[in-house]
Coordinates of C-alpha atoms in Angstrom, one line a residue:
X1380 CA 0.5 -15.4 -25.1
X1381 CA 0.0 -19.0 -25.8
X1382 CA -3.5 -20.5 -25.3
X1383 CA -2.2 -22.6 -22.4
X1384 CA -1.0 -19.5 -20.5
X1385 CA -4.3 -17.8 -21.1
X1386 CA -6.2 -21.0 -20.0
X1387 CA -4.1 -21.2 -16.7
X1388 CA -4.8 -17.6 -16.0
X1389 CA -8.5 -17.8 -16.7
X1390 CA -8.8 -21.0 -14.5
X1391 CA -7.0 -19.1 -11.7
X1392 CA -9.5 -16.2 -11.9
X1393 CA -12.5 -18.6 -12.0
X1394 CA -11.1 -20.4 -8.9
X1395 CA -10.8 -17.2 -7.0
X1396 CA -14.3 -16.1 -7.9
X1397 CA -15.5 -19.6 -6.9
X1398 CA -14.0 -19.3 -3.5
X1399 CA -15.7 -15.9 -3.1
X1400 CA -19.0 -17.5 -4.1
X1401 CA -18.5 -20.4 -1.6
X1402 CA -18.1 -18.0 1.3
X1403 CA -20.9 -15.9 0.1
X1404 CA -23.1 -18.8 1.0
X1405 CA -21.3 -19.4 4.3
X1406 CA -21.3 -15.8 5.7
X1407 CA -24.1 -15.4 8.2
X1408 CA -23.2 -12.2 9.9
X1409 CA -20.9 -9.1 9.7
X1410 CA -18.6 -10.9 12.2
X1411 CA -18.1 -13.5 9.5
X1412 CA -17.8 -10.9 6.8
X1413 CA -15.4 -8.4 8.4
X1414 CA -13.4 -10.4 11.1
X1415 CA -13.6 -14.0 9.9
X1416 CA -15.5 -15.3 12.9
X1417 CA -12.6 -14.4 15.3
X1418 CA -11.1 -18.0 15.2
X1419 CA -8.3 -17.7 12.7
X1420 CA -4.8 -19.4 13.2
X1421 CA -1.4 -17.6 13.3
X1422 CA -0.2 -19.3 10.0
X1423 CA -3.2 -18.1 8.0
X1424 CA -3.2 -14.7 9.5
X1425 CA 0.5 -14.2 9.1
X1426 CA 0.5 -15.1 5.4
X1427 CA -2.6 -13.0 4.9
X1428 CA -1.0 -10.0 6.6
X1429 CA 2.1 -10.1 4.4
X1430 CA 0.1 -10.9 1.3
X1431 CA -2.0 -7.9 2.0
X1432 CA 0.8 -5.6 3.0
X1433 CA 3.2 -6.4 0.2
X1434 CA 0.6 -7.2 -2.5
X1435 CA 0.7 -6.1 -6.1
X1436 CA 1.5 -2.5 -5.5
X1437 CA 4.7 -3.2 -3.7
X1438 CA 5.4 -6.2 -6.0
X1439 CA 5.3 -4.0 -9.1
X1440 CA 6.8 -1.1 -7.2
X1441 CA 9.7 -3.2 -5.9
X1442 CA 10.4 -4.2 -9.5
X1443 CA 10.5 -0.5 -10.4
X1444 CA 12.9 0.2 -7.6
X1445 CA 15.2 -2.7 -8.6
X1446 CA 15.1 -1.3 -12.1
X1447 CA 16.3 2.2 -11.1
X1448 CA 18.5 1.6 -8.0
X1449 CA 19.2 -2.2 -7.7
X1450 CA 19.4 -4.2 -4.5
X1451 CA 19.2 -1.1 -2.3
X1452 CA 15.5 -0.9 -3.1
X1453 CA 15.0 -3.8 -0.8
X1454 CA 15.4 -1.4 2.2
X1455 CA 11.8 -0.3 1.6
X1456 CA 10.4 -3.6 2.9
X1457 CA 12.9 -3.7 5.8
X1458 CA 10.8 -0.9 7.2
X1459 CA 7.9 -3.3 6.9
X1460 CA 9.8 -5.8 9.1
X1461 CA 10.4 -3.2 11.7
X1462 CA 6.8 -2.0 11.7
X1463 CA 5.4 -5.5 12.0
X1464 CA 7.6 -6.4 15.0
X1465 CA 7.0 -3.1 16.7
X1466 CA 3.3 -3.6 16.4
X1467 CA 3.6 -7.1 17.8
X1468 CA 5.4 -5.8 20.9
X1469 CA 3.6 -2.5 21.5
X1470 CA 0.2 -2.5 19.8
X1471 CA -1.3 -6.0 19.8
X1472 CA -1.1 -6.5 23.6
X1473 CA -3.1 -3.3 24.0
X1474 CA -5.7 -4.2 21.5
X1475 CA -6.1 -8.0 21.8
X1476 CA -5.5 -7.9 25.5
X1477 CA -8.4 -5.4 26.2
X1478 CA -11.7 -7.2 26.8
X1479 CA -13.6 -4.0 25.8
X1480 CA -12.5 -4.6 22.2
X1481 CA -13.7 -8.2 22.0
X1482 CA -16.7 -7.2 19.8
X1483 CA -15.1 -4.5 17.7
X1484 CA -14.9 -4.9 13.9
X1485 CA -13.1 -1.7 12.9
X1486 CA -10.1 0.3 13.9
X1487 CA -12.1 3.6 14.5
X1488 CA -14.2 1.8 17.2
X1489 CA -11.1 2.1 19.4
X1490 CA -11.2 5.9 18.9
X1491 CA -14.9 5.7 20.0
X1492 CA -13.9 3.8 23.1
X1493 CA -11.3 6.4 24.2
X1494 CA -12.5 9.7 22.6
X1495 CA -16.2 9.3 21.8
X1496 CA -18.4 8.9 18.7
X1497 CA -17.4 12.1 16.8
X1498 CA -13.7 11.3 16.9
X1499 CA -14.5 7.8 15.8
X1500 CA -16.6 9.2 12.9
X1501 CA -13.6 11.4 11.8
X1502 CA -11.3 8.4 12.0
X1503 CA -13.7 6.3 9.9
X1504 CA -13.8 8.9 7.2
X1505 CA -10.0 9.2 7.0
X1506 CA -9.5 5.4 7.0
X1507 CA -12.3 4.9 4.4
X1508 CA -10.8 7.4 2.0
X1509 CA -7.3 6.1 2.4
X1510 CA -8.2 2.5 1.8
X1511 CA -10.4 3.4 -1.2
X1512 CA -7.2 5.0 -2.7
X1513 CA -5.1 2.0 -1.8
X1514 CA -7.7 -0.3 -3.5
X1515 CA -7.3 1.8 -6.6
X1516 CA -3.5 1.3 -6.5
X1517 CA -3.9 -2.5 -6.5
X1518 CA -6.4 -2.5 -9.4
X1519 CA -4.0 -0.3 -11.3
X1520 CA -1.1 -2.6 -10.4
X1521 CA -3.0 -5.6 -11.9
X1522 CA -3.9 -3.6 -15.0
X1523 CA -0.3 -2.5 -15.6
X1524 CA 0.9 -6.0 -15.3
X1525 CA -1.8 -7.4 -17.6
X1526 CA -1.3 -4.7 -20.3
X1527 CA 2.5 -5.2 -20.2
X1528 CA 2.2 -8.9 -20.7
X1529 CA -0.9 -9.3 -23.0
X1530 CA 0.2 -7.6 -26.2
X1531 CA -3.2 -6.6 -27.5
X1532 CA -4.6 -5.5 -24.1
X1533 CA -4.5 -1.7 -23.4
X1534 CA -4.4 -0.2 -19.9
X1535 CA -8.0 0.9 -19.9
X1536 CA -9.5 -2.5 -20.8
X1537 CA -7.1 -4.2 -18.4
X1538 CA -8.3 -1.8 -15.6
X1539 CA -11.9 -2.8 -16.4
X1540 CA -11.2 -6.5 -16.3
X1541 CA -9.0 -6.5 -13.2
X1542 CA -11.4 -4.1 -11.4
X1543 CA -14.4 -6.2 -12.1
X1544 CA -12.8 -9.4 -10.9
X1545 CA -11.4 -7.8 -7.7
X1546 CA -14.7 -6.1 -6.8
X1547 CA -17.0 -9.1 -7.5
X1548 CA -14.8 -11.5 -5.6
X1549 CA -14.6 -9.2 -2.6
X1550 CA -18.2 -8.4 -2.5
X1551 CA -19.0 -12.1 -2.2
X1552 CA -16.3 -13.5 -0.1
X1553 CA -15.7 -11.6 3.2
X1554 CA -12.6 -11.7 5.4
X1555 CA -12.7 -15.5 6.0
X1556 CA -12.5 -16.1 2.2
X1557 CA -9.8 -13.4 1.9
X1558 CA -7.6 -15.0 4.6
X1559 CA -7.9 -18.5 3.3
X1560 CA -7.3 -17.5 -0.3
X1561 CA -4.4 -15.2 0.8
X1562 CA -2.6 -18.4 2.1
X1563 CA -3.1 -20.1 -1.3
X1564 CA -2.2 -17.0 -3.2
X1565 CA 1.0 -16.5 -1.3
X1566 CA 2.1 -20.1 -2.0
X1567 CA 1.3 -19.4 -5.7
X1568 CA 3.3 -16.2 -5.6
X1569 CA 6.3 -17.9 -4.0
X1570 CA 6.1 -20.8 -6.5
X1571 CA 5.9 -18.4 -9.4
X1572 CA 8.9 -16.2 -8.3
X1573 CA 11.2 -19.0 -7.0
X1574 CA 10.4 -21.6 -9.6
X1575 CA 9.7 -19.6 -12.7
X1576 CA 10.4 -15.8 -12.6
X1577 CA 13.8 -15.6 -11.1
X1578 CA 15.5 -18.7 -12.8
X1579 CA 14.1 -17.9 -16.2
X1580 CA 14.9 -14.2 -15.9
X1581 CA 18.5 -15.0 -14.8
X1582 CA 19.0 -17.4 -17.7
X1583 CA 17.5 -15.0 -20.2
X1584 CA 19.9 -12.1 -19.5
X1585 CA 22.9 -14.4 -19.6
X1586 CA 23.6 -15.2 -16.0
X1587 CA 26.1 -13.6 -13.6
X1588 CA 28.7 -12.8 -16.2
X1589 CA 26.1 -10.7 -18.1
X1590 CA 25.0 -9.0 -14.9
X1591 CA 28.6 -8.0 -14.1
X1592 CA 29.2 -6.8 -17.6
X1593 CA 26.2 -4.5 -17.9
X1594 CA 25.1 -3.7 -14.4
X1595 CA 25.2 0.0 -13.5
X1596 CA 27.4 1.3 -10.6
X1597 CA 25.9 0.7 -7.2
X1598 CA 23.2 -1.7 -8.3
X1599 CA 24.6 -4.7 -6.5
X1600 CA 25.3 -2.6 -3.3
X1601 CA 23.0 -2.1 -0.4
X1602 CA 24.2 1.5 0.1
X1603 CA 22.9 2.9 -3.2
X1604 CA 20.3 4.9 -1.3
X1605 CA 20.3 8.2 0.5
X1606 CA 19.5 8.6 4.2
X1607 CA 16.6 10.9 3.2
X1608 CA 15.0 8.0 1.1
X1609 CA 15.4 5.6 4.1
X1610 CA 13.7 8.1 6.4
X1611 CA 10.9 8.8 3.9
X1612 CA 10.2 5.1 3.6
X1613 CA 10.3 4.5 7.3
X1614 CA 8.0 7.4 8.2
X1615 CA 5.5 6.3 5.5
X1616 CA 5.5 2.5 6.1
X1617 CA 6.3 1.8 9.7
X1618 CA 3.3 3.8 11.2
X1619 CA 0.8 2.0 8.9
X1620 CA 1.2 -1.0 11.2
X1621 CA -0.4 1.1 13.9
X1622 CA -3.2 2.6 11.8
X1623 CA -4.1 0.1 9.1
X1624 CA -7.7 -1.0 9.2
X1625 CA -6.8 -4.3 7.4
X1626 CA -4.4 -5.1 10.1
X1627 CA -6.8 -4.4 12.9
X1628 CA -9.4 -6.7 11.2
X1629 CA -6.8 -9.5 11.4
X1630 CA -6.0 -8.7 15.0
X1631 CA -9.7 -9.1 15.8
X1632 CA -9.8 -12.3 13.7
X1633 CA -7.0 -14.0 15.6
X1634 CA -8.3 -16.5 18.2
X1635 CA -6.1 -15.1 21.0
X1636 CA -3.3 -12.7 21.9
X1637 CA -0.5 -15.2 21.4
X1638 CA -1.8 -16.2 17.9
X1639 CA -1.9 -12.5 16.8
X1640 CA 1.6 -11.8 18.0
X1641 CA 3.0 -14.9 16.3
X1642 CA 1.3 -14.0 13.1
X1643 CA 2.9 -10.5 13.1
X1644 CA 6.4 -11.9 13.7
X1645 CA 5.9 -14.3 10.8
X1646 CA 4.7 -11.6 8.5
X1647 CA 7.7 -9.4 9.2
X1648 CA 10.1 -12.2 8.2
X1649 CA 8.3 -12.8 5.0
X1650 CA 8.5 -9.1 4.1
X1651 CA 12.2 -8.9 4.7
X1652 CA 14.3 -10.5 3.4
X1653 CA 12.2 -12.9 1.4
X1654 CA 9.8 -10.7 -0.6
X1655 CA 12.1 -7.6 -0.6
X1656 CA 15.0 -9.3 -2.4
X1657 CA 12.8 -11.3 -4.8
X1658 CA 11.1 -8.1 -6.0
X1659 CA 14.2 -6.0 -6.5
X1660 CA 16.2 -8.9 -8.1
X1661 CA 13.6 -9.2 -10.8
X1662 CA 13.6 -5.5 -11.3
X1663 CA 17.4 -5.6 -11.6
X1664 CA 17.1 -8.4 -14.2
X1665 CA 14.7 -6.1 -16.1
X1666 CA 17.3 -3.3 -16.0
X1667 CA 20.0 -5.6 -17.4
X1668 CA 17.6 -6.8 -20.1
X1669 CA 16.7 -3.2 -21.1
X1670 CA 20.4 -2.3 -21.3
X1671 CA 20.9 -5.3 -23.6
X1672 CA 18.2 -4.0 -25.9
X1673 CA 15.8 -6.9 -25.1
X1674 CA 12.8 -4.6 -25.2
X1675 CA 13.7 -2.9 -28.5
X1676 CA 11.8 -5.5 -30.6
X1677 CA 8.7 -4.7 -28.6
X1678 CA 9.0 -1.0 -29.2
X1679 CA 9.0 -0.6 -25.4
X1680 CA 12.3 1.1 -24.7
X1681 CA 10.7 4.5 -24.4
X1682 CA 7.9 3.1 -22.3
X1683 CA 10.2 1.5 -19.7
X1684 CA 12.4 4.6 -19.6
X1685 CA 9.4 6.7 -18.8
X1686 CA 7.9 4.2 -16.3
X1687 CA 10.4 1.8 -14.7
X1688 CA 7.5 -0.2 -13.2
X1689 CA 6.8 -1.5 -16.7
X1690 CA 10.3 -3.1 -16.8
X1691 CA 9.2 -6.2 -15.0
X1692 CA 6.2 -7.0 -17.2
X1693 CA 8.3 -6.5 -20.2
X1694 CA 10.9 -8.9 -18.9
X1695 CA 8.3 -11.5 -18.3
X1696 CA 7.0 -11.1 -21.8
X1697 CA 10.4 -11.7 -23.4
X1698 CA 12.1 -14.2 -21.0
X1699 CA 9.5 -16.9 -20.6
X1700 CA 9.2 -19.5 -23.3
X1701 CA 5.9 -19.9 -25.1
X1702 CA 3.7 -23.0 -25.0
X1703 CA 4.6 -24.4 -21.6
X1704 CA 2.1 -22.6 -19.3
X1705 CA 5.0 -20.7 -17.6
X1706 CA 3.6 -17.3 -18.4
X1707 CA 0.2 -18.3 -17.1
X1708 CA 1.8 -19.4 -13.8
X1709 CA 3.9 -16.3 -13.3
X1710 CA 1.0 -14.0 -14.2
X1711 CA -1.3 -15.8 -11.8
X1712 CA 1.4 -15.4 -9.2
X1713 CA 1.5 -11.7 -9.5
X1714 CA -2.3 -11.4 -9.7
X1715 CA -2.5 -13.5 -6.5
X1716 CA -0.5 -10.8 -4.7
X1717 CA -2.6 -8.0 -6.3
X1718 CA -6.0 -9.6 -5.4
X1719 CA -4.9 -10.5 -1.9
X1720 CA -4.3 -6.8 -1.2
X1721 CA -7.2 -5.3 -3.3
X1722 CA -9.8 -7.4 -1.6
X1723 CA -8.5 -6.7 1.9
X1724 CA -8.3 -2.9 1.3
X1725 CA -11.7 -2.8 -0.3
X1726 CA -13.2 -4.6 2.7
X1727 CA -11.5 -2.3 5.1
X1728 CA -12.9 0.8 3.4
X1729 CA -16.3 -0.9 3.3
X1730 CA -16.2 -1.7 7.0
X1731 CA -15.3 1.9 7.8
X1732 CA -18.2 3.2 5.7
X1733 CA -20.8 0.8 7.1
X1734 CA -19.8 0.5 10.8
X1735 CA -18.2 3.9 11.4
X1736 CA -20.2 6.2 9.1
X1737 CA -23.6 4.8 8.1
X1738 CA -24.5 3.2 11.4
X1739 CA -23.3 6.4 13.2
X1740 CA -26.2 8.3 11.5
X1741 CA -28.7 5.4 11.4
X1742 CA -30.4 5.2 14.8
X1743 CA -32.7 2.2 14.0
X1744 CA -30.7 -1.0 14.4
X1745 CA -30.4 -3.5 11.4
X1746 CA -30.9 -7.2 11.6
X1747 CA -27.7 -9.3 10.9
X1748 CA -29.0 -10.2 7.4
X1749 CA -29.8 -6.5 6.6
X1750 CA -26.4 -5.5 7.9
X1751 CA -24.6 -8.1 5.8
X1752 CA -26.4 -7.1 2.6
X1753 CA -25.7 -3.5 3.3
X1754 CA -22.0 -4.3 3.7
X1755 CA -21.9 -6.1 0.4
X1756 CA -23.7 -3.3 -1.4
X1757 CA -21.3 -0.7 0.0
X1758 CA -18.4 -2.8 -0.9
X1759 CA -19.6 -2.9 -4.5
X1760 CA -20.1 0.9 -4.6
X1761 CA -16.6 1.7 -3.2
X1762 CA -15.1 -0.8 -5.6
X1763 CA -16.6 1.0 -8.5
X1764 CA -15.3 4.3 -7.2
X1765 CA -11.8 2.8 -6.7
X1766 CA -11.8 1.6 -10.3
X1767 CA -12.6 5.1 -11.5
X1768 CA -9.8 6.6 -9.4
X1769 CA -7.4 4.0 -10.8
X1770 CA -8.2 5.1 -14.3
X1771 CA -7.0 8.7 -13.7
X1772 CA -3.7 7.9 -11.9
X1773 CA -0.9 5.9 -13.4
X1774 CA 1.9 5.4 -10.9
X1775 CA 1.3 2.5 -8.7
X1776 CA 3.8 3.2 -5.9
X1777 CA 3.0 6.9 -5.8
X1778 CA -0.7 6.3 -5.5
X1779 CA -0.2 3.7 -2.8
X1780 CA 2.1 5.8 -0.7
X1781 CA -0.2 8.8 -0.9
X1782 CA -3.0 6.6 0.4
X1783 CA -0.8 5.5 3.2
X1784 CA 0.4 9.0 4.0
X1785 CA -3.2 10.3 4.2
X1786 CA -4.1 7.8 6.9
X1787 CA -0.8 8.0 8.8
X1788 CA -0.8 11.7 9.1
X1789 CA -4.3 11.8 10.5
X1790 CA -4.5 8.8 12.7
X1791 CA -1.0 7.9 14.1
X1792 CA -0.7 10.5 16.9
X1793 CA -4.3 10.0 18.2
X1794 CA -4.1 6.2 18.4
X1795 CA -0.6 6.3 20.1
X1796 CA -2.0 8.9 22.5
X1797 CA -5.1 6.9 23.2
X1798 CA -3.1 3.7 24.1
X1799 CA -0.2 5.3 25.9
X1800 CA -1.1 8.8 27.3
X1801 CA -3.7 9.2 29.9
X1802 CA -4.1 12.9 29.3
X1803 CA -5.2 12.4 25.7
X1804 CA -8.4 14.3 25.0
X1805 CA -11.0 14.1 22.3
X1806 CA -10.5 17.7 21.3
X1807 CA -6.8 17.1 20.9
X1808 CA -7.4 13.9 18.9
X1809 CA -9.9 15.5 16.5
X1810 CA -7.7 18.6 15.9
X1811 CA -4.6 16.4 15.3
X1812 CA -6.5 14.3 12.7
X1813 CA -7.5 17.4 10.8
X1814 CA -4.3 19.3 11.1
X1815 CA -2.0 16.3 10.3
X1816 CA -4.1 15.1 7.4
X1817 CA -4.8 18.5 5.8
X1818 CA -1.2 19.7 6.1
X1819 CA 0.1 16.6 4.5
X1820 CA -2.5 16.7 1.7
X1821 CA -1.8 20.4 1.1
X1822 CA 1.9 19.9 0.9
X1823 CA 1.5 16.9 -1.4
X1824 CA -1.0 18.7 -3.6
X1825 CA 1.3 21.6 -4.1
X1826 CA 4.5 19.6 -4.5
X1827 CA 6.3 20.6 -7.7
X1828 CA 7.4 17.7 -10.0
X1829 CA 8.0 17.2 -13.7
X1830 CA 6.7 14.4 -15.9
X1831 CA 8.7 11.3 -16.8
X1832 CA 7.3 11.7 -20.3
X1833 CA 9.3 14.9 -21.1
X1834 CA 12.1 14.8 -23.6
X1835 CA 15.6 16.1 -22.5
X1836 CA 15.0 19.4 -24.2
X1837 CA 11.6 19.8 -22.6
X1838 CA 13.0 18.9 -19.2
X1839 CA 15.8 21.5 -19.6
X1840 CA 13.3 24.3 -20.5
X1841 CA 11.0 23.3 -17.6
X1842 CA 13.9 23.3 -15.1
X1843 CA 15.0 26.8 -16.3
X1844 CA 11.5 28.1 -15.8
X1845 CA 11.2 26.5 -12.3
X1846 CA 14.5 28.1 -11.4
X1847 CA 12.8 31.5 -11.4
X1848 CA 11.0 30.5 -8.2
X1849 CA 13.4 27.8 -6.8
X1850 CA 17.0 29.1 -6.6
X1851 CA 18.5 25.7 -5.8
X1852 CA 17.5 24.5 -9.3
X1853 CA 19.7 27.3 -10.8
X1854 CA 22.8 25.4 -9.7
X1855 CA 21.9 22.3 -11.7
X1856 CA 24.1 21.7 -14.7
X1857 CA 21.1 20.7 -16.8
X1858 CA 22.8 20.4 -20.1
X1859 CA 25.4 18.0 -18.7
X1860 CA 22.8 15.7 -17.1
X1861 CA 20.9 12.9 -18.7
X1862 CA 17.1 13.3 -19.1
X1863 CA 16.5 10.8 -16.3
X1864 CA 19.0 12.5 -13.9
X1865 CA 17.5 15.9 -14.5
X1866 CA 13.9 14.7 -13.9
X1867 CA 14.9 12.8 -10.7
X1868 CA 16.9 15.8 -9.4
X1869 CA 13.8 18.0 -9.5
X1870 CA 11.3 15.4 -8.3
X1871 CA 13.5 14.4 -5.3
X1872 CA 14.1 17.9 -4.2
X1873 CA 10.6 18.1 -2.5
X1874 CA 9.7 21.5 -3.9
X1875 CA 6.5 23.1 -2.8
X1876 CA 4.8 26.0 -4.6
X1877 CA 1.8 28.1 -3.7
X1878 CA 1.6 30.3 -6.8
X1879 CA -1.4 32.3 -5.7
X1880 CA 0.4 33.3 -2.4
X1881 CA 3.8 33.7 -4.0
X1882 CA 5.3 31.0 -1.7
X1883 CA 7.9 28.7 -3.1
X1884 CA 10.2 26.6 -0.9
X1885 CA 11.9 23.2 -0.6
X1886 CA 11.1 21.0 2.3
X1887 CA 14.0 20.6 4.7
X1888 CA 16.5 17.8 3.9
X1889 CA 14.2 16.6 1.1
X1890 CA 12.0 14.8 3.6
X1891 CA 8.5 13.5 3.0
X1892 CA 5.6 16.0 3.6
X1893 CA 4.1 13.2 5.8
X1894 CA 6.8 13.8 8.4
X1895 CA 5.8 17.5 8.8
X1896 CA 2.1 16.5 8.9
X1897 CA 2.8 14.1 11.8
X1898 CA 4.9 16.6 13.7
X1899 CA 2.2 19.2 13.3
X1900 CA -0.4 16.7 14.5
X1901 CA 1.8 15.9 17.5
X1902 CA 2.1 19.5 18.6
X1903 CA -1.6 20.2 18.2
X1904 CA -2.5 17.0 20.0
X1905 CA -0.3 17.8 23.1
X1906 CA -1.3 21.4 23.3
X1907 CA -5.0 20.9 23.0
X1908 CA -5.1 17.8 25.2
X1909 CA -3.6 19.9 28.0
X1910 CA -5.8 22.9 27.2
X1911 CA -9.1 21.1 26.7
X1912 CA -8.9 17.9 28.8
X1913 CA -11.8 15.5 28.8
X1914 CA -13.7 15.0 32.0
X1915 CA -12.6 11.7 33.5
X1916 CA -16.1 10.2 33.5
X1917 CA -16.8 11.0 29.8
X1918 CA -14.7 8.3 28.0
X1919 CA -12.7 5.3 28.9
X1920 CA -9.2 5.8 30.3
X1921 CA -6.1 4.3 28.7
X1922 CA -5.9 0.6 29.6

């Protein structure tokens, strides 16, 4: 990279740290730190919501989807539009319209209101773990982008740099800083994509004629996706709008109900079609560039083939001219998306740990200053743990969706029951959290997949061996398939194996384990709520 690009990127990072330091001086209480003083406008919240929800993980992940399936990858964020608008209609009026929630700072406090403190504690643990994992995915997204663009920067060093910046900025800033900088960061992202990334990428690959000449079948279609994939995206992404701690913090931060609903409608439109198509189009450009041999000189053909999410960083490296600051602008654009999500998720996990876990066990109240300092200290510790987690997992989208799945499976049914079913009980809620979360984790942990790093010969041998336990693999014509087709066929089959028990099976219709966790949670919740009802005077009834 040219020194001008490096200078622009460094100035951007210094500016973000400066904003964090400014609000470090301004924050006087945990209300300032976690819910932005509860006076934020619809525009700032809406842009902050979409910046947080899309962020770096989806930005890099969308590029990967565009690389392997073309425009149809945009349907992933269509589920974000649906989720945002459903939440605006069914969730926000229940939360923002209930005076009992006026002083709440976290999502699990709603569980405490309806189900009691022990259920709130369980919800806090689930949310804290999920958002710590999601923070890791964002740090990893930044590191992958940096290592793909900076030639002499390896992934481990990039992780250290990105993680340190994200954690330090978050520890200092608080939600008010996050929301205001999210607005600026989203403008930077749009400027970078619309003004630099897309036009230069389009020109580099040779325009529309080159796309038509080299594009793979189905890449320009919106139907190049299976119904199972659409269901899996929907069941993973839509419910997060009902259980996401980052989203509840912004509902609390809105100055009134009308402001919060308007912000959610705005966020949905920014997700789809705006961000959805920008992300997959750049990934599609990277696919065309790879097929043209553009990455051969970088020695990156095998890297991109093994990890499609690296296609976009490689395209940026070869397409943008040197010496004009364009690389610095586009790199700052993507890092703005990454930081806008990383700081929000880190704060969400910190809020859960402090408000829902530590203060649950600490009976002696803290002063506002002590509580604020505790919050900042916990944020730093969780950030360090998130950085470690990022160092041992290498697929951004996979890590992000697993974090989502963990929270959705444990929290969706109890919160919907609390808000809409008067017979909901604390026993049913707690059991649903445990059953839904544990079943999903168990299925995911024992899901059988094969590495993208395998050669064709290694993949064939692996499939033949797996065929001993999974009969459906015996019907694959492995020798006739490409390496990528073979690996995808196995990984998309949703195979689950419990070797010690001798159990091996494929999940019905190749659906996400999350769906079965949610269904199990629903059954347990209904049965135990009827069997072990709460006494009416114990907790608050559904509003």
